[in-house]
Amino acid sequence: MTEAIQLTPLEVRQMEVASYSANIATYETLLATLDGNWDADLAHLKGVESQEGARACPMDRLERLAVLQQFDQVTNLLKTEIVERAKAAAILAILKD
């Protein structure tokens, strides 16, 4: 039987910061592939819940709406990851002292 690896609080926090950094890099790469500039004919659907927006969107514009919604969702995820990484990094700095 193998023993479970025990990580120190410092190692756990380092891994947490690294994980947030990896997520941030992934989201930034994804955003670079998406055009998030809302088209005039779809602008009224910005901020509308995904399914509701889809129901209100013309069928021939659904693919474009999906890209725009994805851009906005990933942008929000990116912002969250940046904030959480900053908190984890601050705690990491305290643990290092």
PDB file of C-alpha atoms in Angstrom:
ATOM      1  CA  MET A   1       0.000   0.000   0.000  1.00  0.00           C
ATOM      2  CA  THR A   2       1.330   3.453  -0.839  1.00  0.00           C
ATOM      3  CA  GLU A   3       1.368   6.316   1.596  1.00  0.00           C
ATOM      4  CA  ALA A   4      -0.594   9.457   0.868  1.00  0.00           C
ATOM      5  CA  ILE A   5       1.620  12.391   0.040  1.00  0.00           C
ATOM      6  CA  GLN A   6       1.301  15.116   2.623  1.00  0.00           C
ATOM      7  CA  LEU A   7       1.769  18.645   1.359  1.00  0.00           C
ATOM      8  CA  THR A   8       2.664  21.564   3.565  1.00  0.00           C
ATOM      9  CA  PRO A   9       0.331  24.579   3.669  1.00  0.00           C
ATOM     10  CA  LEU A  10       2.999  26.472   1.704  1.00  0.00           C
ATOM     11  CA  GLU A  11       3.072  23.800  -1.025  1.00  0.00           C
ATOM     12  CA  VAL A  12      -0.722  23.715  -1.212  1.00  0.00           C
ATOM     13  CA  ARG A  13      -0.879  27.494  -1.633  1.00  0.00           C
ATOM     14  CA  GLN A  14       1.883  27.411  -4.279  1.00  0.00           C
ATOM     15  CA  MET A  15      -0.127  24.834  -6.207  1.00  0.00           C
ATOM     16  CA  GLU A  16      -3.249  26.959  -5.861  1.00  0.00           C
ATOM     17  CA  VAL A  17      -1.509  30.045  -7.279  1.00  0.00           C
ATOM     18  CA  ALA A  18      -0.060  27.942 -10.116  1.00  0.00           C
ATOM     19  CA  SER A  19      -3.507  26.522 -10.877  1.00  0.00           C
ATOM     20  CA  TYR A  20      -5.048  29.998 -11.082  1.00  0.00           C
ATOM     21  CA  SER A  21      -2.182  31.104 -13.328  1.00  0.00           C
ATOM     22  CA  ALA A  22      -2.744  28.139 -15.648  1.00  0.00           C
ATOM     23  CA  ASN A  23      -6.472  28.897 -15.836  1.00  0.00           C
ATOM     24  CA  ILE A  24      -5.741  32.550 -16.583  1.00  0.00           C
ATOM     25  CA  ALA A  25      -3.405  31.599 -19.426  1.00  0.00           C
ATOM     26  CA  THR A  26      -6.010  29.218 -20.853  1.00  0.00           C
ATOM     27  CA  TYR A  27      -8.793  31.808 -20.698  1.00  0.00           C
ATOM     28  CA  GLU A  28      -6.575  34.470 -22.277  1.00  0.00           C
ATOM     29  CA  THR A  29      -5.707  32.087 -25.112  1.00  0.00           C
ATOM     30  CA  LEU A  30      -9.369  31.248 -25.657  1.00  0.00           C
ATOM     31  CA  LEU A  31     -10.389  34.910 -25.635  1.00  0.00           C
ATOM     32  CA  ALA A  32      -7.774  35.641 -28.297  1.00  0.00           C
ATOM     33  CA  THR A  33      -9.631  33.256 -30.619  1.00  0.00           C
ATOM     34  CA  LEU A  34     -13.067  34.792 -30.069  1.00  0.00           C
ATOM     35  CA  ASP A  35     -14.493  38.024 -31.453  1.00  0.00           C
ATOM     36  CA  GLY A  36     -16.348  39.644 -28.584  1.00  0.00           C
ATOM     37  CA  ASN A  37     -17.473  42.787 -30.392  1.00  0.00           C
ATOM     38  CA  TRP A  38     -21.240  42.700 -30.216  1.00  0.00           C
ATOM     39  CA  ASP A  39     -22.944  43.113 -33.581  1.00  0.00           C
ATOM     40  CA  ALA A  40     -25.532  45.889 -33.700  1.00  0.00           C
ATOM     41  CA  ASP A  41     -28.382  43.467 -34.419  1.00  0.00           C
ATOM     42  CA  LEU A  42     -27.501  41.333 -31.367  1.00  0.00           C
ATOM     43  CA  ALA A  43     -26.484  44.074 -28.923  1.00  0.00           C
ATOM     44  CA  HIS A  44     -29.910  44.042 -27.272  1.00  0.00           C
ATOM     45  CA  LEU A  45     -29.157  40.461 -26.132  1.00  0.00           C
ATOM     46  CA  LYS A  46     -25.937  41.380 -24.307  1.00  0.00           C
ATOM     47  CA  GLY A  47     -26.279  40.481 -20.648  1.00  0.00           C
ATOM     48  CA  VAL A  48     -29.396  38.398 -21.255  1.00  0.00           C
ATOM     49  CA  GLU A  49     -29.295  34.871 -19.800  1.00  0.00           C
ATOM     50  CA  SER A  50     -27.980  32.400 -22.405  1.00  0.00           C
ATOM     51  CA  GLN A  51     -31.142  30.383 -23.004  1.00  0.00           C
ATOM     52  CA  GLU A  52     -33.371  33.439 -22.990  1.00  0.00           C
ATOM     53  CA  GLY A  53     -31.039  35.150 -25.460  1.00  0.00           C
ATOM     54  CA  ALA A  54     -31.084  32.094 -27.700  1.00  0.00           C
ATOM     55  CA  ARG A  55     -34.878  32.060 -27.727  1.00  0.00           C
ATOM     56  CA  ALA A  56     -34.965  35.738 -28.702  1.00  0.00           C
ATOM     57  CA  CYS A  57     -32.266  35.377 -31.374  1.00  0.00           C
ATOM     58  CA  PRO A  58     -33.011  34.735 -35.053  1.00  0.00           C
ATOM     59  CA  MET A  59     -32.053  31.178 -36.031  1.00  0.00           C
ATOM     60  CA  ASP A  60     -29.505  32.352 -38.593  1.00  0.00           C
ATOM     61  CA  ARG A  61     -27.653  34.376 -35.914  1.00  0.00           C
ATOM     62  CA  LEU A  62     -27.489  31.748 -33.155  1.00  0.00           C
ATOM     63  CA  GLU A  63     -23.911  30.683 -33.911  1.00  0.00           C
ATOM     64  CA  ARG A  64     -22.734  34.284 -33.678  1.00  0.00           C
ATOM     65  CA  LEU A  65     -24.674  34.805 -30.466  1.00  0.00           C
ATOM     66  CA  ALA A  66     -23.045  31.690 -29.014  1.00  0.00           C
ATOM     67  CA  VAL A  67     -19.574  33.111 -29.716  1.00  0.00           C
ATOM     68  CA  LEU A  68     -20.482  36.444 -28.142  1.00  0.00           C
ATOM     69  CA  GLN A  69     -21.956  34.778 -25.066  1.00  0.00           C
ATOM     70  CA  GLN A  70     -18.914  32.548 -24.743  1.00  0.00           C
ATOM     71  CA  PHE A  71     -16.626  35.578 -24.963  1.00  0.00           C
ATOM     72  CA  ASP A  72     -18.531  37.290 -22.163  1.00  0.00           C
ATOM     73  CA  GLN A  73     -18.619  34.131 -20.008  1.00  0.00           C
ATOM     74  CA  VAL A  74     -14.895  33.500 -20.397  1.00  0.00           C
ATOM     75  CA  THR A  75     -14.156  37.171 -19.703  1.00  0.00           C
ATOM     76  CA  ASN A  76     -16.043  36.883 -16.415  1.00  0.00           C
ATOM     77  CA  LEU A  77     -14.224  33.650 -15.546  1.00  0.00           C
ATOM     78  CA  LEU A  78     -10.897  35.323 -16.300  1.00  0.00           C
ATOM     79  CA  LYS A  79     -11.703  38.221 -13.977  1.00  0.00           C
ATOM     80  CA  THR A  80     -12.663  35.809 -11.199  1.00  0.00           C
ATOM     81  CA  GLU A  81      -9.452  33.799 -11.611  1.00  0.00           C
ATOM     82  CA  ILE A  82      -7.336  36.968 -11.471  1.00  0.00           C
ATOM     83  CA  VAL A  83      -9.014  38.091  -8.241  1.00  0.00           C
ATOM     84  CA  GLU A  84      -8.729  34.642  -6.658  1.00  0.00           C
ATOM     85  CA  ARG A  85      -5.084  34.318  -7.679  1.00  0.00           C
ATOM     86  CA  ALA A  86      -4.338  37.680  -6.068  1.00  0.00           C
ATOM     87  CA  LYS A  87      -5.888  36.501  -2.801  1.00  0.00           C
ATOM     88  CA  ALA A  88      -4.023  33.200  -2.899  1.00  0.00           C
ATOM     89  CA  ALA A  89      -0.763  34.990  -3.707  1.00  0.00           C
ATOM     90  CA  ALA A  90      -1.252  37.326  -0.746  1.00  0.00           C
ATOM     91  CA  ILE A  91      -1.737  34.362   1.579  1.00  0.00           C
ATOM     92  CA  LEU A  92       1.262  32.640   0.002  1.00  0.00           C
ATOM     93  CA  ALA A  93       3.386  35.704   0.713  1.00  0.00           C
ATOM     94  CA  ILE A  94       2.360  35.574   4.368  1.00  0.00           C
ATOM     95  CA  LEU A  95       3.194  31.871   4.586  1.00  0.00           C
ATOM     96  CA  LYS A  96       6.635  32.536   3.108  1.00  0.00           C
ATOM     97  CA  ASP A  97       7.429  35.131   5.786  1.00  0.00           C
TER      98      ASP A  97
END
